[in-house]
PDB file of C-alpha atoms and ligand atoms in Angstrom:
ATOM      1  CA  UNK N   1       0.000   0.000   0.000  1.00 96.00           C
ATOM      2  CA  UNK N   2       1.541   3.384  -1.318  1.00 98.00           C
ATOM      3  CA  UNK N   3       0.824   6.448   1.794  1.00 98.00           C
ATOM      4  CA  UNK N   4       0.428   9.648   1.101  1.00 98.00           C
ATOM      5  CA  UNK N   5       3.301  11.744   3.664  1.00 98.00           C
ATOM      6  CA  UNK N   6       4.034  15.000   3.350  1.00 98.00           C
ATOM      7  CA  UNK N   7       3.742  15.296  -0.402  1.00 98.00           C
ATOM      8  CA  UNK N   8       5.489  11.781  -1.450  1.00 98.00           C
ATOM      9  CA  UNK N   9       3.867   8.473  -1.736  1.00 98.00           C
ATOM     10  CA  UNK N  10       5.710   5.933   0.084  1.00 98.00           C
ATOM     11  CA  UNK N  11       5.907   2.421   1.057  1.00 98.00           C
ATOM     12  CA  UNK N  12       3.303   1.670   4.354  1.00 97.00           C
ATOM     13  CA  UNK N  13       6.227   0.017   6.049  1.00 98.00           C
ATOM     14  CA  UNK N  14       8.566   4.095   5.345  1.00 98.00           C
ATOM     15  CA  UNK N  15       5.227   6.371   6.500  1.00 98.00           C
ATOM     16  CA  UNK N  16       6.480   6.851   9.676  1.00 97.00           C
ATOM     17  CA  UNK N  17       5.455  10.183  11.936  1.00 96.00           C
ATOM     18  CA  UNK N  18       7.974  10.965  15.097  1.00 98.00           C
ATOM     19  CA  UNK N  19       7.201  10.410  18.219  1.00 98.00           C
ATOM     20  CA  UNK N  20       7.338  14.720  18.405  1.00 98.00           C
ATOM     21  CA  UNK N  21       4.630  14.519  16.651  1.00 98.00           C
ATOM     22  CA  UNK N  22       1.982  16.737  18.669  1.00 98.00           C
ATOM     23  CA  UNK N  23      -0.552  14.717  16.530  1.00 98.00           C
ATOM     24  CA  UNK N  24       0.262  12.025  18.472  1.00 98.00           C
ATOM     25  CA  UNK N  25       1.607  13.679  21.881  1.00 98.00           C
ATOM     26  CA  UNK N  26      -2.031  15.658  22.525  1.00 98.00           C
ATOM     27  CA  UNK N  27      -4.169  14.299  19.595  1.00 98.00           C
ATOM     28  CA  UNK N  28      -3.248  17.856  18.258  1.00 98.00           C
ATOM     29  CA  UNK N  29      -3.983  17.986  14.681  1.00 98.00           C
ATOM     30  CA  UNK N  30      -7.753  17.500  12.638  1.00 98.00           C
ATOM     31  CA  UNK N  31      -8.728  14.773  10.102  1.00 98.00           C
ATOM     32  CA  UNK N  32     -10.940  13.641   7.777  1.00 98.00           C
ATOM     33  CA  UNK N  33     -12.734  10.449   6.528  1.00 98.00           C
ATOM     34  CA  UNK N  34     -13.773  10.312   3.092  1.00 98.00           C
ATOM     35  CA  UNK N  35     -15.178   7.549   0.737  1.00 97.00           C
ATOM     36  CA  UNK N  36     -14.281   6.656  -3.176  1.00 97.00           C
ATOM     37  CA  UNK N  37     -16.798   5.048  -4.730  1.00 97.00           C
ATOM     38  CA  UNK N  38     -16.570   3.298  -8.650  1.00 95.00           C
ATOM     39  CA  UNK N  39     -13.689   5.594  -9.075  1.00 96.00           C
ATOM     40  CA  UNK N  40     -15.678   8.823  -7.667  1.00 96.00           C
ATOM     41  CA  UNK N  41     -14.447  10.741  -4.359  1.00 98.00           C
ATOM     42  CA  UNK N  42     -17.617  11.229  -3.088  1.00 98.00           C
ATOM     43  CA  UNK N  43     -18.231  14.815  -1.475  1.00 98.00           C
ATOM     44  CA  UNK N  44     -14.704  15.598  -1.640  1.00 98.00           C
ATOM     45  CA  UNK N  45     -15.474  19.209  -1.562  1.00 98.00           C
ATOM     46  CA  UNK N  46     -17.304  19.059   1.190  1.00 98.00           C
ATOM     47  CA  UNK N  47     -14.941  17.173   3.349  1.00 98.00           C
ATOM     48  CA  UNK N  48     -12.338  19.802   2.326  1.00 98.00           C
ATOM     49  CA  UNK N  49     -14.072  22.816   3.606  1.00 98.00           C
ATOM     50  CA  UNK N  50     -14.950  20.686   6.487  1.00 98.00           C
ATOM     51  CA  UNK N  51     -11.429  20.066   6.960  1.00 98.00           C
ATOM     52  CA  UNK N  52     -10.439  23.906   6.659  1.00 98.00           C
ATOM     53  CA  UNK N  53     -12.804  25.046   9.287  1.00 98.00           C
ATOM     54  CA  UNK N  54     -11.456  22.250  11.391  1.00 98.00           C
ATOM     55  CA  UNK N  55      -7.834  23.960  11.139  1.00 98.00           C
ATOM     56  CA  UNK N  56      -8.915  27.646  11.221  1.00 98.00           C
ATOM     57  CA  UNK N  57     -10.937  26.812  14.576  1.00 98.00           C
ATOM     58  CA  UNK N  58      -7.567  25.367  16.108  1.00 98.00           C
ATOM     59  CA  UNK N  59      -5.487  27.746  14.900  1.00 98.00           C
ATOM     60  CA  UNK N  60      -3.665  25.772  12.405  1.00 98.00           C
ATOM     61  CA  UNK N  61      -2.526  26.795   9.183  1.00 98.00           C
ATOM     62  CA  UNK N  62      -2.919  23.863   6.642  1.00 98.00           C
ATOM     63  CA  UNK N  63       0.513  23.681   4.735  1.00 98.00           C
ATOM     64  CA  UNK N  64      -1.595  22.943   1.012  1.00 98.00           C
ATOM     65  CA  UNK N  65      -4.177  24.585  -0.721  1.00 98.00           C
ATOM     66  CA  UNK N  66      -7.642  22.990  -1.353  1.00 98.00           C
ATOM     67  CA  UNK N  67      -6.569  22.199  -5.108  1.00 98.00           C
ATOM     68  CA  UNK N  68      -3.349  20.849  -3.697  1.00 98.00           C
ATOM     69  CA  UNK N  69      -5.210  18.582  -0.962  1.00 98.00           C
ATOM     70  CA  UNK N  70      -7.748  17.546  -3.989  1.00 98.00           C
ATOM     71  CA  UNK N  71      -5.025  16.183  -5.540  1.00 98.00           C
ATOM     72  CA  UNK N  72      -3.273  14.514  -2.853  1.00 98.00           C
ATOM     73  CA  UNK N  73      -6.065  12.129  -2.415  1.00 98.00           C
ATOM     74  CA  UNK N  74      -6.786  11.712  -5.664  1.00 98.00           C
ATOM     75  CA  UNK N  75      -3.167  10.600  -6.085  1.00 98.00           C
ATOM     76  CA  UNK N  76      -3.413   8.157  -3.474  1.00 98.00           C
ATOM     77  CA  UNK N  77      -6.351   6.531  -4.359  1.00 98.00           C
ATOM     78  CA  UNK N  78      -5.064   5.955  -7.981  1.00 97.00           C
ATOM     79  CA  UNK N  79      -1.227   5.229  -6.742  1.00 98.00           C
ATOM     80  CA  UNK N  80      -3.619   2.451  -5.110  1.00 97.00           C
ATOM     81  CA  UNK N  81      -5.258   1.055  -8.123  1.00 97.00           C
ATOM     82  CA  UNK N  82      -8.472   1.892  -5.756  1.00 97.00           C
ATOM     83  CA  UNK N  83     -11.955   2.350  -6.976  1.00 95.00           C
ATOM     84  CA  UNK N  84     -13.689   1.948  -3.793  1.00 96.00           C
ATOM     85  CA  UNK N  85     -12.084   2.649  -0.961  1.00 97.00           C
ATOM     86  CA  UNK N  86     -12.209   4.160   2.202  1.00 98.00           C
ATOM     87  CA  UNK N  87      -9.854   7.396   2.636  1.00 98.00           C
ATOM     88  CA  UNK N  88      -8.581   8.911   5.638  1.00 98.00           C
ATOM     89  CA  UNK N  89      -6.713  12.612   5.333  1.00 98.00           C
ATOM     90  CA  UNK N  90      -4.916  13.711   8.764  1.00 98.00           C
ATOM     91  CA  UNK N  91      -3.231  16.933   9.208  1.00 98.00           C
ATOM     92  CA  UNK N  92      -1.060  16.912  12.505  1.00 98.00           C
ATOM     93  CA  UNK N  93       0.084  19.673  14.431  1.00 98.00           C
ATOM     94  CA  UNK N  94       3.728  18.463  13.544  1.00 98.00           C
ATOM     95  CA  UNK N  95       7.004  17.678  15.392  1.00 98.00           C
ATOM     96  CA  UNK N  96       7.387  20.169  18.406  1.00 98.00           C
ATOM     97  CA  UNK N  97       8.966  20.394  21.880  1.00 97.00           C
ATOM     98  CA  UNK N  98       7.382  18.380  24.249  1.00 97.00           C
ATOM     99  CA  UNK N  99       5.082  20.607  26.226  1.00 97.00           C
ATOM    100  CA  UNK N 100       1.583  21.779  24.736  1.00 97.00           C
ATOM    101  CA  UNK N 101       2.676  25.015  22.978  1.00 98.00           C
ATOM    102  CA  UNK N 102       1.292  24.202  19.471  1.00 98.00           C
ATOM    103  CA  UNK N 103       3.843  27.247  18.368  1.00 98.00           C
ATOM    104  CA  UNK N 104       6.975  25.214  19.102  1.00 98.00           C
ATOM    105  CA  UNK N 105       5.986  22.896  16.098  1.00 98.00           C
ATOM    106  CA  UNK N 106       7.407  24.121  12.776  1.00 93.00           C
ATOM    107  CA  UNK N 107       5.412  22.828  10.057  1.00 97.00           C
ATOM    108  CA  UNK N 108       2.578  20.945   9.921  1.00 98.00           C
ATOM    109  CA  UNK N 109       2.433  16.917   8.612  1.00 98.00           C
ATOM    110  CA  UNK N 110      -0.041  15.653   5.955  1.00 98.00           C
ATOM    111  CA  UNK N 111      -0.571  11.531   5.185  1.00 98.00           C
ATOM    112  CA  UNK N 112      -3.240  10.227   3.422  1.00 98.00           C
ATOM    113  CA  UNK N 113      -4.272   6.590   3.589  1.00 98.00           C
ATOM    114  CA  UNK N 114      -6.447   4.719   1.320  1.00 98.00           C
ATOM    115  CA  UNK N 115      -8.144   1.232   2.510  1.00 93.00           C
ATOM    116  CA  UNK N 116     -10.681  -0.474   3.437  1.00 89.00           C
ATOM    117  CA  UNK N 117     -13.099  -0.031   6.783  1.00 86.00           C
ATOM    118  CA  UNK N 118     -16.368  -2.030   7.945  1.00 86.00           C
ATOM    119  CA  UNK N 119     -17.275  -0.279  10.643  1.00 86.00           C
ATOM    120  CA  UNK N 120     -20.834  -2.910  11.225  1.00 93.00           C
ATOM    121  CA  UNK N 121     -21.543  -6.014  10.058  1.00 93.00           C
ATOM    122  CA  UNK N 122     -23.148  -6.355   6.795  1.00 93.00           C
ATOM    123  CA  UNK N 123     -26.068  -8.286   8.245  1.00 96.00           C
ATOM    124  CA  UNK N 124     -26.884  -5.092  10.614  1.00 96.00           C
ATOM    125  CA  UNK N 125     -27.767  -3.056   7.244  1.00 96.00           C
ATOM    126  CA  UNK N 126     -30.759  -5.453   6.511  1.00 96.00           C
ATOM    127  CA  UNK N 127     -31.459  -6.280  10.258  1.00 97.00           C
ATOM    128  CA  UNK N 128     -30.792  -2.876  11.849  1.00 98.00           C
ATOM    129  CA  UNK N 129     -28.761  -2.221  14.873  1.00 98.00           C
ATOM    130  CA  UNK N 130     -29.269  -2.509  18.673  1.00 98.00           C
ATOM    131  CA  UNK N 131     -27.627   0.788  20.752  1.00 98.00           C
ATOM    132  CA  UNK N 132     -27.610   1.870  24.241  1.00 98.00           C
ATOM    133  CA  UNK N 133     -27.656   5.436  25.720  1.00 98.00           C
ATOM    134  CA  UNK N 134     -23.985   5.427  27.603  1.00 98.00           C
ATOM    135  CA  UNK N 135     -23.290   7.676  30.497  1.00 98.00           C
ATOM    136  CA  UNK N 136     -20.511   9.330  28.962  1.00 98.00           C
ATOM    137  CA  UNK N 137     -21.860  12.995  27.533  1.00 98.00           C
ATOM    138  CA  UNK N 138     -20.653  14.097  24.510  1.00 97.00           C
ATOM    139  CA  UNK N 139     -18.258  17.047  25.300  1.00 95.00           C
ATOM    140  CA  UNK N 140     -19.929  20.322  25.134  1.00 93.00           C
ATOM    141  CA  UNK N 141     -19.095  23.164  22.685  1.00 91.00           C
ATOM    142  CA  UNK N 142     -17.610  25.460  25.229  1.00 92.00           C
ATOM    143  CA  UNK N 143     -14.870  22.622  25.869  1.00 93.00           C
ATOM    144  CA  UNK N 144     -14.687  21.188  22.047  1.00 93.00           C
ATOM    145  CA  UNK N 145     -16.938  22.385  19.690  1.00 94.00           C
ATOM    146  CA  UNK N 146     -18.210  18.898  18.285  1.00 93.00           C
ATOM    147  CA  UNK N 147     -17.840  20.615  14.427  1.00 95.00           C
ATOM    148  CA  UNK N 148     -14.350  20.009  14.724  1.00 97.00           C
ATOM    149  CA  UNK N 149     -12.950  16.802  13.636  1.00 98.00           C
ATOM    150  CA  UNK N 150      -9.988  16.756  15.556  1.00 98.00           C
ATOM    151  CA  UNK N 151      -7.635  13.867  16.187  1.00 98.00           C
ATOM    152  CA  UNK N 152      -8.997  14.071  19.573  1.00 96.00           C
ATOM    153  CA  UNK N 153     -11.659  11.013  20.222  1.00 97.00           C
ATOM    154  CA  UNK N 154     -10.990   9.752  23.672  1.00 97.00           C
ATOM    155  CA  UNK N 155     -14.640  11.296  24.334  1.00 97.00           C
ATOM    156  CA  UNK N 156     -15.955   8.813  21.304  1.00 98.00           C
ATOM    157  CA  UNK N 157     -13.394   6.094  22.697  1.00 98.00           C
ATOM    158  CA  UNK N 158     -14.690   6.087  26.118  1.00 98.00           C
ATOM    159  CA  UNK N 159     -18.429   5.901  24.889  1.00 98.00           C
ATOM    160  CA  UNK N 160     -17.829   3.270  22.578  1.00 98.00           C
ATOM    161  CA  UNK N 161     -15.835   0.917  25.153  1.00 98.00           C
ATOM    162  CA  UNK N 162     -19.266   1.574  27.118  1.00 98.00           C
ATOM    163  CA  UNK N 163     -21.280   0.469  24.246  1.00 98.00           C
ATOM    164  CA  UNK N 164     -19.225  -2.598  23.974  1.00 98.00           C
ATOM    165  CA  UNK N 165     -19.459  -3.022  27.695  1.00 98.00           C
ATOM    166  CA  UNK N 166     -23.479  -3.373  27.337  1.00 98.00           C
ATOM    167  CA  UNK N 167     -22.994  -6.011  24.186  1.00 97.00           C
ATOM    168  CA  UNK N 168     -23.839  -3.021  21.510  1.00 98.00           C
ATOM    169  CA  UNK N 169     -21.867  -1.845  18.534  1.00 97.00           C
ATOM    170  CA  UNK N 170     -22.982   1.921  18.794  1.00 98.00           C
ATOM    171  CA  UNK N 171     -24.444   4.082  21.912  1.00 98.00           C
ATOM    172  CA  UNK N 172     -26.258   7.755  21.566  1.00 98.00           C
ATOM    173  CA  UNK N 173     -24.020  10.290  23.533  1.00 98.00           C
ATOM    174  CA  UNK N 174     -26.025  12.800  25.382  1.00 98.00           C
ATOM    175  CA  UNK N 175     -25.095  16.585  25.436  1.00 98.00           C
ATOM    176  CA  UNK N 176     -24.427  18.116  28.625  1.00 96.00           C
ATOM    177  CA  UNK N 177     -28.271  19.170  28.963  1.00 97.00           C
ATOM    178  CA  UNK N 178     -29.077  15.832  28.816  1.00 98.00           C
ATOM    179  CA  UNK N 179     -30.184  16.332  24.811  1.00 98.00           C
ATOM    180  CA  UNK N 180     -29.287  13.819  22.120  1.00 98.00           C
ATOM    181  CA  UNK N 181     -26.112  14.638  20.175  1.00 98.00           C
ATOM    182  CA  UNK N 182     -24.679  12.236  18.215  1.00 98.00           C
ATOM    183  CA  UNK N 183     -23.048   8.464  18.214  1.00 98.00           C
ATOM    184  CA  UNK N 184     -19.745   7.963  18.806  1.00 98.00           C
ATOM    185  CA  UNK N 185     -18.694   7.967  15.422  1.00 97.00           C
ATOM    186  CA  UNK N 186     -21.973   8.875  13.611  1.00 98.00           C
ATOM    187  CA  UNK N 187     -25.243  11.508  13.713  1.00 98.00           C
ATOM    188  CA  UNK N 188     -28.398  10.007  14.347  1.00 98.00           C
ATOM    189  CA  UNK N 189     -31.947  11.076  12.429  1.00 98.00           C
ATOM    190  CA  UNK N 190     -35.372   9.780  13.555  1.00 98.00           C
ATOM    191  CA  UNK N 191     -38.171   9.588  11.381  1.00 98.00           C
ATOM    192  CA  UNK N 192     -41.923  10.702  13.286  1.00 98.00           C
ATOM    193  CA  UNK N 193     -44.797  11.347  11.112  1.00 97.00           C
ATOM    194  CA  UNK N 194     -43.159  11.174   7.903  1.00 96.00           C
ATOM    195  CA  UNK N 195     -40.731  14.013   9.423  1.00 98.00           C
ATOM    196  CA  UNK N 196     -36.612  13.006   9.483  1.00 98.00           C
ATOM    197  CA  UNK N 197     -35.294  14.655  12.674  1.00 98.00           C
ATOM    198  CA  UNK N 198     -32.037  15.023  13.650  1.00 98.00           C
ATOM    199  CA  UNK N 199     -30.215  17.660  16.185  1.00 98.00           C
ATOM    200  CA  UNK N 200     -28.618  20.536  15.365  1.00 96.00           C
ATOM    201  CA  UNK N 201     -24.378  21.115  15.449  1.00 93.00           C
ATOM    202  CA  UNK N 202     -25.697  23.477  18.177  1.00 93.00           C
ATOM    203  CA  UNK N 203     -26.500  19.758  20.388  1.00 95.00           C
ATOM    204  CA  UNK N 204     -22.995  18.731  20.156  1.00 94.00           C
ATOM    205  CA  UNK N 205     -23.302  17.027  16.714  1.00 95.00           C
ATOM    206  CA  UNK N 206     -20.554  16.675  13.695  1.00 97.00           C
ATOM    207  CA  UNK N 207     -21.856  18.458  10.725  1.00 97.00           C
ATOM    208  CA  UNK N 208     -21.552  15.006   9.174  1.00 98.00           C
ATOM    209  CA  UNK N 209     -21.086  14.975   5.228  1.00 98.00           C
ATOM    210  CA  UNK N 210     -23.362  11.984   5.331  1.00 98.00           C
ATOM    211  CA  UNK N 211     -25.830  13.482   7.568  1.00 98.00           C
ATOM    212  CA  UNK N 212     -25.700  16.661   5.087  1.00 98.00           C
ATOM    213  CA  UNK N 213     -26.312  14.404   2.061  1.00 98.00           C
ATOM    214  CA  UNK N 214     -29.260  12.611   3.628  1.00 98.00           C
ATOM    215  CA  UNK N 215     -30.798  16.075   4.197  1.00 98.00           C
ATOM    216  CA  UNK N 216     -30.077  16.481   0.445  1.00 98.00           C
ATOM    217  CA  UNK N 217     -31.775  13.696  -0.639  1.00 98.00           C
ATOM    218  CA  UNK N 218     -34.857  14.094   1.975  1.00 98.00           C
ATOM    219  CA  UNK N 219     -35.415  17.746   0.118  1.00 97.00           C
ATOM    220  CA  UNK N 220     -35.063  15.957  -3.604  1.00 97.00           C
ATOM    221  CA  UNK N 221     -37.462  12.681  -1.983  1.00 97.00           C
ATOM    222  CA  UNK N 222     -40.253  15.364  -0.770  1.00 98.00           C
ATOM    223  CA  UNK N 223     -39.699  14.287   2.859  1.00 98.00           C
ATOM    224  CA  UNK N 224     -39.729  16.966   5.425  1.00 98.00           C
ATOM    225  CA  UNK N 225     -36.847  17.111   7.623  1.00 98.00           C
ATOM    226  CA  UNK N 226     -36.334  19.675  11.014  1.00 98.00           C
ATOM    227  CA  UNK N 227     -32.904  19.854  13.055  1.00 98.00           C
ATOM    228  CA  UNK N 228     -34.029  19.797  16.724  1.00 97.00           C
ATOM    229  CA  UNK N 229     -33.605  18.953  20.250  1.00 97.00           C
ATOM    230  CA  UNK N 230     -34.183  15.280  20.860  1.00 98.00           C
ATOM    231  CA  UNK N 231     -34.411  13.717  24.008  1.00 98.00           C
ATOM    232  CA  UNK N 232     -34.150   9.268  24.427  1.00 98.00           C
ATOM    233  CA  UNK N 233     -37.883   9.413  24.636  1.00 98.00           C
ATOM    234  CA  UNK N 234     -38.243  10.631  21.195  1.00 98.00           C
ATOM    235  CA  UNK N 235     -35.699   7.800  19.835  1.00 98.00           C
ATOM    236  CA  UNK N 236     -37.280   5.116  22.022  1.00 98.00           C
ATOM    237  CA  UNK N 237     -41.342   6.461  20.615  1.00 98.00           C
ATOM    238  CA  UNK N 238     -40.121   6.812  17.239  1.00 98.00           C
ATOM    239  CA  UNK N 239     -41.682   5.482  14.138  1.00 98.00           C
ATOM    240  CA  UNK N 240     -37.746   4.816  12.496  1.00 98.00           C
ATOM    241  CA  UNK N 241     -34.372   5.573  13.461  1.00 98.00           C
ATOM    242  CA  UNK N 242     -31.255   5.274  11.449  1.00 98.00           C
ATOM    243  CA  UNK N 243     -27.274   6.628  11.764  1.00 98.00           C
ATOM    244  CA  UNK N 244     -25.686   8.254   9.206  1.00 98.00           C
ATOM    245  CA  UNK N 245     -21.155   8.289   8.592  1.00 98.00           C
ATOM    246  CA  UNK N 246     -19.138   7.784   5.739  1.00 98.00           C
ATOM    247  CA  UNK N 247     -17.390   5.046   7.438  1.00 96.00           C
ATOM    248  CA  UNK N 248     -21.283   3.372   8.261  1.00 96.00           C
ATOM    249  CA  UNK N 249     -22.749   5.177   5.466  1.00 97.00           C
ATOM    250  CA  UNK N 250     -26.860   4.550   6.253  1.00 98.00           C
ATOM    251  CA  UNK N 251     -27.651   2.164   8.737  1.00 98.00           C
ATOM    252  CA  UNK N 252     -30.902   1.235  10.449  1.00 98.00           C
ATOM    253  CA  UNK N 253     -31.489   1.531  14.571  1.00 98.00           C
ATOM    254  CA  UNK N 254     -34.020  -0.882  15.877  1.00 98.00           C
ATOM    255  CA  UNK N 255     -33.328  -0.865  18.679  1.00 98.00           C
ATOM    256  CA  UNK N 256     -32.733   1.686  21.904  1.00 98.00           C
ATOM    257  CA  UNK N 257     -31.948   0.520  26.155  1.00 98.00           C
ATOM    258  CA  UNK N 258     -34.475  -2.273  25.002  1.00 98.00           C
ATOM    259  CA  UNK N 259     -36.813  -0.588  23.632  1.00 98.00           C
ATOM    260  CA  UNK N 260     -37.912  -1.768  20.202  1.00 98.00           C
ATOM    261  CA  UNK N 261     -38.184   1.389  17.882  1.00 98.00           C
ATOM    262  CA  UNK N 262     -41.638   1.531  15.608  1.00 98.00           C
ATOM    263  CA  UNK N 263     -41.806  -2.098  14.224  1.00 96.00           C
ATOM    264  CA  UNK N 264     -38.624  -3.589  15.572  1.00 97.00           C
ATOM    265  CA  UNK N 265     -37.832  -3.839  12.054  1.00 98.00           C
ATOM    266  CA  UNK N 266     -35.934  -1.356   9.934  1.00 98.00           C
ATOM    267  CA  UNK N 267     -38.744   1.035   8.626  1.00 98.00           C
ATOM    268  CA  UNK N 268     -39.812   2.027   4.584  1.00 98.00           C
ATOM    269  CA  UNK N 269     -38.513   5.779   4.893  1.00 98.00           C
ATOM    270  CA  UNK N 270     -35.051   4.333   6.225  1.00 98.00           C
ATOM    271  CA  UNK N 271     -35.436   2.617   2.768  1.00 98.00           C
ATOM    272  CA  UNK N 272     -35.817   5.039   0.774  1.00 98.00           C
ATOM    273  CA  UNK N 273     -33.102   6.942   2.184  1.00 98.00           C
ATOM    274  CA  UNK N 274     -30.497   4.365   2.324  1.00 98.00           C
ATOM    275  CA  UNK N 275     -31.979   3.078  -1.474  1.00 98.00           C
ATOM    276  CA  UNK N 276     -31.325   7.377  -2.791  1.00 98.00           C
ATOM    277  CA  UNK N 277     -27.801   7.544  -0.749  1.00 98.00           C
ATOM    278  CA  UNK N 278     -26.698   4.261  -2.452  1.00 97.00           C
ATOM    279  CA  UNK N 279     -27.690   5.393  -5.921  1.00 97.00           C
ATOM    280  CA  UNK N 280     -26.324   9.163  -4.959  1.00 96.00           C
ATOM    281  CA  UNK N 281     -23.006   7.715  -3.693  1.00 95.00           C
ATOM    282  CA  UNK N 282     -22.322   5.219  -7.136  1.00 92.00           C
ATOM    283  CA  UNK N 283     -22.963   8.460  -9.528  1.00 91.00           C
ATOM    284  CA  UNK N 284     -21.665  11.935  -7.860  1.00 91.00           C
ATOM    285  CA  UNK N 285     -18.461  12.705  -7.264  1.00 89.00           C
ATOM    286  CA  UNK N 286     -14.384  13.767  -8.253  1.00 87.00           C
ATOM    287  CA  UNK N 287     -13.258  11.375 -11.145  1.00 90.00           C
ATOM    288  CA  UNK N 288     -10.492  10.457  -9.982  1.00 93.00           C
TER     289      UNK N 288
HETATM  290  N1  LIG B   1     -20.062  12.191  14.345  1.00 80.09           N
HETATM  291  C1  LIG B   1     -18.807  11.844  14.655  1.00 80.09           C
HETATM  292  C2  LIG B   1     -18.330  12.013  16.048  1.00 80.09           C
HETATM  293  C3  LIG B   1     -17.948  11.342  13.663  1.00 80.09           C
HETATM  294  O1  LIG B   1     -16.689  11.003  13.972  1.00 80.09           O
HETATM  295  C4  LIG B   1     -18.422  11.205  12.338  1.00 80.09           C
HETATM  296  C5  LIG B   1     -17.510  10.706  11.253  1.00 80.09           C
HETATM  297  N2  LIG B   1     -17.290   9.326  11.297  1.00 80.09           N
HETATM  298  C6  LIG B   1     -19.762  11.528  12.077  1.00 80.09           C
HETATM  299  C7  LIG B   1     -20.541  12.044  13.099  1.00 80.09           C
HETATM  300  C8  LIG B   1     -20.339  11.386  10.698  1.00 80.09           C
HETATM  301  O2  LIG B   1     -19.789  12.364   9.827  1.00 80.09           O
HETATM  302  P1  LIG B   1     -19.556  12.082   8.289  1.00 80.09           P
HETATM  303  O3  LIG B   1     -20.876  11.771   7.689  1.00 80.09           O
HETATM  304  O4  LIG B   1     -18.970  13.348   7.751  1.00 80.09           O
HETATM  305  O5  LIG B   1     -18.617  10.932   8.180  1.00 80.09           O
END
């Protein structure tokens, strides 16, 4: 496998980072995970902007431009021989003095990686999943604002070791109010009268690229959709629930503390929507 580093490709076994690395010292540095798809990169311009807003909010000054960072992954993916593929862009603070001050690091390190990832089993996607609520809150915006995708996740890592704990693959993180925000590594809609609901960036959730593209494809389906404040009641009395992530893509919830959601059975509009991102996902997108 050929790595993008710091504007070579290189063998996996020569992309090394130091041990300076205040990526890997704090988690200081922002990331982003992005899918190719029959030779497409899907939403690539979305993920870049994404990405840019990530660095400006911590102060970091990405060391390419957006055409130079389009090509990048392109590059990887076809230094690959990939047409579907799972891609994962990480911009780290850099090699610095040990001690927090993100000034002592002199240039900023990109690497690119293009594989594979399965975050569920494929049954799941038929079946739908089980979750729990975990006790561990998703951390608020006036410690981390949630819209940036840092390499920081021990908040995410923490609830999904909990999830795992209770025999579930995903758990809901609640905000600090006690309001829905997000999974640990994807946003959450419910579907109520016909109506997708999801919360707001405001509730401590991602602007996800996938959540974005469902809202997309709600507009183009004629299905109302409303960002808002959800509480577990609302998931557990819900007619449908699914999650939403590159990595997951669109999955169906069944499932919530033991409470079967609608049917107990993944639900027609969760269809639809997973049916339009599939058929969105094979024919938008940056040839490669
Ligand atoms: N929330 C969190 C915490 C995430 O890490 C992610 C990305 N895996 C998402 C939501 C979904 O965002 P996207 O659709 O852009 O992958």
């Amino acid at each position: 496998m050929k790595i993008y580093l710091d504007g070579k490709l290189v063998d996996e076994a020569d992309a090394k980072i130091s041990v300076f690395d205040h990526g890997l010292l704090y988690g200081d540095g922002v990331f982003e995970g992005i899918r190719l798809y029959g030779g497409n990169v899907f939403r690539l311009e979305e993920h870049l902007v994404r990405l840019e807003y990530s660095a400006k909010a911590i102060l970091l000054t990405l060391p390419l431009s957006r055409a130079e960072l389009r090509e990048a992954v392109c590059a990887t993916c076809r230094a690959n021989h990939l047409t579907d593929a799972y891609i994962r862009l990480v911009v780290t603070r850099g090699v610095g003095d040990l001690g927090l001050a993100p000034w002592s690091c002199a240039r900023p390190s990109v690497f690119i990686i293009a594989g594979k990832i399965a975050i569920y089993p494929p049954e799941h996607y038929e079946l739908g999943l089980a979750i729990v609520t975990v006790a561990t809150r998703r951390i608020g915006p006036a410690a981390l604002p949630p819209t940036v995708k840092s390499l920081n996740y021990l908040n995410n890592i923490l609830a999904k070791i909990e999830a795992r704990q209770a025999g579930a693959l995903e758990a809901i993180m609640l905000n600090e109010q006690g309001y829905v925000a997000e999974c640990t590594a994807d946003n959450i809609f419910i579907v109520q009268g016909g109506v997708l609901l999801t919360p707001a960036s405001a509730h401590g959730a991602l602007r996800g690229v996938t959540r974005g593209t469902v809202l997309d494809l709600a507009q183009e389906l004629g299905l109302p959709t409303r960002e808002t404040d959800l509480t577990r009641y609302d998931v557990w009395c819900a007619d449908e629930c699914f999650l939403t992530g590159t990595g997951a893509e669109v999955i169906p919830v069944v499932k919530l503390d033991g409470r079967e959601i609608g049917s107990g059975r993944p639900g027609p509009v969760t269809a639809r929507v997973r049916a339009a991102f599939r058929q969105r996902s094979l024919t938008e997108g940056v040839r490669l």
